[in-house]
Coordinates of C-alpha atoms in Angstrom, one line a residue:
M13 CA 49.8 97.3 1.2
P14 CA 51.4 94.4 2.7
E15 CA 51.8 91.2 0.2
E16 CA 49.3 88.4 0.7
K17 CA 50.3 85.1 1.3
D18 CA 49.0 81.3 0.5
I19 CA 48.3 79.9 3.8
N20 CA 47.7 76.1 3.8
L21 CA 46.0 74.5 6.8
K22 CA 46.1 70.9 8.0
I23 CA 43.5 69.8 10.6
I24 CA 45.5 67.0 12.4
P25 CA 43.2 65.2 14.9
P26 CA 44.0 65.0 18.2
A27 CA 45.9 61.9 19.4
K28 CA 43.1 60.3 21.3
Y29 CA 40.6 60.3 18.6
L30 CA 43.1 57.9 16.6
P31 CA 42.7 54.6 18.4
M32 CA 39.0 54.5 18.2
A33 CA 39.2 55.3 14.6
V34 CA 41.8 52.1 14.2
L35 CA 39.1 50.3 16.7
S36 CA 36.8 50.8 14.3
V37 CA 38.4 49.8 11.2
A38 CA 39.6 46.6 12.4
A39 CA 35.7 45.9 14.0
L40 CA 34.3 46.3 10.4
L41 CA 36.8 43.8 9.4
V42 CA 36.1 41.0 12.1
V43 CA 32.1 41.5 10.8
F44 CA 33.1 41.0 7.5
L45 CA 35.6 38.0 8.1
A46 CA 32.8 36.4 10.6
A47 CA 30.1 36.6 7.6
A48 CA 32.3 35.0 5.2
S49 CA 33.2 32.1 7.8
Y50 CA 29.0 31.9 8.5
T51 CA 28.7 31.2 5.2
K52 CA 31.2 28.8 4.5
I53 CA 29.8 26.9 7.7
L54 CA 26.3 27.0 6.5
E55 CA 27.8 25.4 2.9
G56 CA 29.3 22.7 5.0
R57 CA 26.2 21.8 7.2
Y58 CA 24.2 21.3 4.3
A59 CA 26.5 19.0 2.3
G60 CA 25.5 15.8 1.8
Q61 CA 21.7 16.8 2.2
S62 CA 19.3 16.5 -0.9
S63 CA 18.5 19.9 -1.2
Q64 CA 22.0 20.9 -1.8
Y65 CA 21.9 18.4 -4.7
K66 CA 21.1 19.5 -8.4
N67 CA 22.1 16.2 -9.7
T68 CA 20.1 13.1 -8.1
I69 CA 19.0 9.7 -9.1
S70 CA 15.7 8.5 -7.3
V71 CA 14.2 5.0 -7.1
S72 CA 11.3 3.2 -5.5
G73 CA 11.0 -0.3 -4.7
E74 CA 8.5 -2.7 -3.3
G75 CA 9.0 -5.6 -1.0
K76 CA 6.2 -8.0 -0.4
V77 CA 5.6 -11.0 2.1
F78 CA 3.0 -13.3 2.5
A79 CA 2.6 -15.2 6.1
K80 CA -0.4 -17.0 7.4
P81 CA -1.7 -15.2 10.5
D82 CA -0.7 -16.2 14.1
I83 CA -3.5 -14.4 16.3
G84 CA -7.4 -13.7 15.9
Q85 CA -9.3 -10.7 17.4
V86 CA -13.1 -10.6 17.5
S87 CA -15.3 -7.8 19.6
L88 CA -18.3 -9.6 21.2
S89 CA -21.2 -7.6 22.6
V90 CA -24.3 -7.7 24.4
I91 CA -26.9 -5.4 23.9
S92 CA -29.8 -5.4 26.6
D93 CA -33.1 -3.7 26.9
A94 CA -35.2 -3.6 30.2
L95 CA -37.6 -1.2 31.8
T96 CA -34.8 0.4 34.4
V97 CA -31.4 0.7 34.2
A98 CA -30.9 -2.0 37.2
A99 CA -32.9 -4.6 35.3
A100 CA -31.1 -4.0 31.4
Q101 CA -27.6 -3.9 33.7
K102 CA -28.4 -7.2 35.3
D103 CA -29.3 -8.8 32.4
N104 CA -26.2 -7.8 30.6
T105 CA -23.8 -8.6 33.1
D106 CA -25.1 -12.1 33.7
K107 CA -25.0 -12.6 29.9
M108 CA -21.4 -11.2 29.2
N109 CA -20.4 -13.4 32.8
K110 CA -21.3 -16.3 31.1
I111 CA -19.8 -15.4 27.9
T112 CA -16.1 -14.7 29.5
K113 CA -16.6 -18.2 31.4
A114 CA -17.5 -20.1 28.0
I115 CA -14.5 -18.9 26.1
K116 CA -12.0 -19.2 29.2
D117 CA -13.1 -22.9 29.2
L118 CA -11.8 -23.1 25.8
G119 CA -8.6 -21.9 26.5
V120 CA -8.7 -18.0 25.9
K121 CA -6.8 -16.4 29.0
E122 CA -7.4 -13.5 31.2
E123 CA -4.8 -11.1 29.4
D124 CA -6.5 -11.5 26.6
L125 CA -10.0 -10.0 27.6
K126 CA -10.4 -6.4 26.9
T127 CA -13.7 -4.7 27.8
T128 CA -13.7 -1.9 25.4
N129 CA -17.2 -0.5 25.4
Y130 CA -19.8 0.1 28.4
S131 CA -22.7 2.3 28.2
V132 CA -26.1 2.9 29.0
S133 CA -28.6 5.0 27.3
P134 CA -32.5 5.5 27.3
R135 CA -34.8 4.1 24.8
Y136 CA -37.3 6.7 23.8
Q137 CA -40.9 6.9 22.0
Y138 CA -42.2 9.7 20.3
S139 CA -45.8 10.3 20.1
A140 CA -47.7 14.0 19.1
G141 CA -44.6 15.6 19.2
K142 CA -43.4 14.4 22.4
S143 CA -40.3 11.9 23.8
I144 CA -41.4 9.5 26.3
I145 CA -38.7 7.5 28.0
I146 CA -40.0 3.5 27.5
G147 CA -37.1 2.1 28.7
Y148 CA -33.1 1.7 28.9
E149 CA -30.4 -0.1 26.7
V150 CA -26.8 -1.0 28.4
T151 CA -24.3 -2.6 25.6
Q152 CA -21.4 -3.9 27.0
T153 CA -18.4 -5.1 24.3
L154 CA -15.4 -7.4 24.8
E155 CA -12.4 -7.9 23.1
V156 CA -11.1 -11.1 22.9
K157 CA -7.8 -12.1 21.5
I158 CA -7.8 -15.4 20.0
R159 CA -4.1 -17.5 20.0
D160 CA -5.2 -21.2 18.8
L161 CA -7.0 -20.2 15.3
A162 CA -8.6 -23.5 15.6
K163 CA -10.9 -22.4 17.8
V164 CA -12.4 -19.4 16.5
G165 CA -15.2 -20.9 15.0
D166 CA -16.0 -22.8 18.5
I167 CA -15.4 -19.4 20.5
L168 CA -18.0 -17.4 18.1
D169 CA -20.8 -20.4 18.6
K170 CA -20.2 -20.7 22.5
A171 CA -20.4 -16.6 22.7
T172 CA -23.5 -16.2 20.7
G173 CA -25.2 -19.3 22.6
V174 CA -24.6 -17.6 26.0
G175 CA -25.8 -14.2 25.2
A176 CA -23.4 -12.4 22.7
N177 CA -25.7 -10.7 19.8
Q178 CA -23.1 -8.8 18.2
V179 CA -20.0 -10.0 16.7
G180 CA -17.8 -7.5 15.0
S181 CA -14.5 -6.5 13.9
L182 CA -13.2 -10.2 13.2
S183 CA -9.6 -9.8 12.0
F184 CA -6.4 -11.9 11.4
T185 CA -3.1 -10.5 12.3
F186 CA 0.2 -11.2 13.3
D187 CA 1.4 -11.4 17.4
D188 CA 5.0 -10.2 16.6
P189 CA 4.6 -8.2 13.2
E190 CA 7.9 -6.3 13.2
K191 CA 9.7 -9.4 11.7
L192 CA 7.8 -9.7 8.6
N193 CA 8.1 -6.0 8.4
S194 CA 11.9 -6.2 8.3
E195 CA 11.7 -9.0 5.6
A196 CA 9.5 -6.9 3.7
R197 CA 11.8 -4.3 4.2
Q198 CA 14.9 -5.4 3.1
K199 CA 12.9 -6.8 0.0
A200 CA 12.1 -3.0 -1.1
I201 CA 15.1 -1.8 -0.3
D202 CA 17.4 -4.4 -2.2
N203 CA 14.6 -3.7 -5.3
A204 CA 14.9 -0.3 -5.1
K205 CA 19.2 -0.4 -5.0
T206 CA 18.8 -2.8 -8.1
K207 CA 16.7 -0.1 -10.1
A208 CA 19.3 2.7 -9.0
R209 CA 22.3 0.5 -10.4
D210 CA 20.8 -0.8 -13.7
L211 CA 19.8 3.1 -14.1
A212 CA 23.3 4.5 -13.2
K213 CA 25.0 2.1 -15.4
S214 CA 22.5 3.5 -18.3
L215 CA 23.2 7.1 -17.8
G216 CA 27.4 6.1 -17.0
V217 CA 27.1 7.9 -13.8
S218 CA 28.5 6.8 -10.2
L219 CA 26.0 6.6 -7.3
G220 CA 26.6 8.6 -4.7
K221 CA 25.8 8.0 -1.2
V222 CA 22.1 8.0 -0.1
V223 CA 20.6 11.7 0.5
S224 CA 17.1 10.6 1.2
F225 CA 14.9 7.6 2.5
S226 CA 11.0 7.4 2.8
E227 CA 8.8 4.3 3.9
S228 CA 5.3 3.4 3.5
T229 CA 3.4 0.5 4.5
G230 CA 0.0 -1.3 3.0
G231 CA -1.8 -4.7 3.2
M232 CA -4.8 -7.0 2.3
P233 CA -7.9 -6.2 4.0
V234 CA -8.8 -8.8 6.2
P235 CA -12.4 -10.3 6.9
M236 CA -15.1 -8.5 9.2
Y237 CA -18.4 -9.7 10.6
S238 CA -20.8 -6.9 12.1
S239 CA -23.6 -9.0 13.7
A240 CA -23.7 -12.7 15.4
K241 CA -26.1 -14.0 12.0
E242 CA -23.5 -13.0 9.9
A243 CA -20.4 -14.7 12.1
L244 CA -22.6 -17.9 12.3
G245 CA -24.9 -17.9 9.0
M246 CA -28.4 -17.1 8.3
G247 CA -29.6 -20.0 9.8
G248 CA -27.9 -19.9 12.6
G249 CA -26.9 -22.8 15.2
A250 CA -23.9 -24.0 13.0
I251 CA -20.4 -23.6 14.2
P252 CA -18.8 -21.6 11.5
D253 CA -15.9 -22.7 9.6
I254 CA -13.6 -19.8 9.5
Q255 CA -10.7 -19.5 7.1
T256 CA -7.7 -17.3 8.1
G257 CA -5.9 -17.4 4.7
Q258 CA -2.6 -15.6 4.3
N259 CA -2.3 -11.8 5.1
E260 CA 0.1 -10.0 2.9
I261 CA 2.6 -7.4 4.4
D262 CA 3.6 -4.7 1.6
I263 CA 6.4 -2.2 2.2
S264 CA 7.4 0.6 -0.3
V265 CA 10.4 2.6 -0.2
S266 CA 12.0 5.4 -2.1
I267 CA 15.7 6.2 -2.1
S268 CA 17.6 8.8 -3.5
Y269 CA 21.5 9.2 -4.5

């Protein structure tokens, strides 16, 4: 019986498969390195943003500026009732034309006048479960910007004298408020910076760069009249003594370091 021999077989891959194996390993290595690099890029992208800061100092500041308004704004309305639309429109137009002329004669310019509402609606009478049209109502509203505040009372008096039967939203503001807003904002920022420096000193730390900032604005309410009677006084006929007072510009800021 012939002697048995141990035979070791080695399977050697064809040479044509070797380059593909090398390429696969190289591709995996490239993907790994790209992922690592992308992580570093993201870390760099968020550097300096508050979401990445674990230790921050956040403070708030407030700045106020008081100033006398230089612009008055008021809405003058004419409400006309008649049996027909045409009659109501004619009455309304005639009165509004008189109002416009009267306030222009007092120095109000064309560009400071703007019609903000013109509406026509039926008037109903309800009887025995039925509604019957008994006429029509026409309403027209003129918004007036008054630059000479000394004439506010005269303008209201003349307007109501020639047909305005509703005076609304009398308010006083600024023609260019941005300068005052900027002043109040700077005061608020300075106030916040002082707080931040004092707080950092007390904590024994140094302030870094600003990582977030937010701002909110506010102000004092302004007077408003809802009808001609209120504007001229309950007795009527007297020129109203309008006091503009002062407006408050209030800006608050929040800063994080």
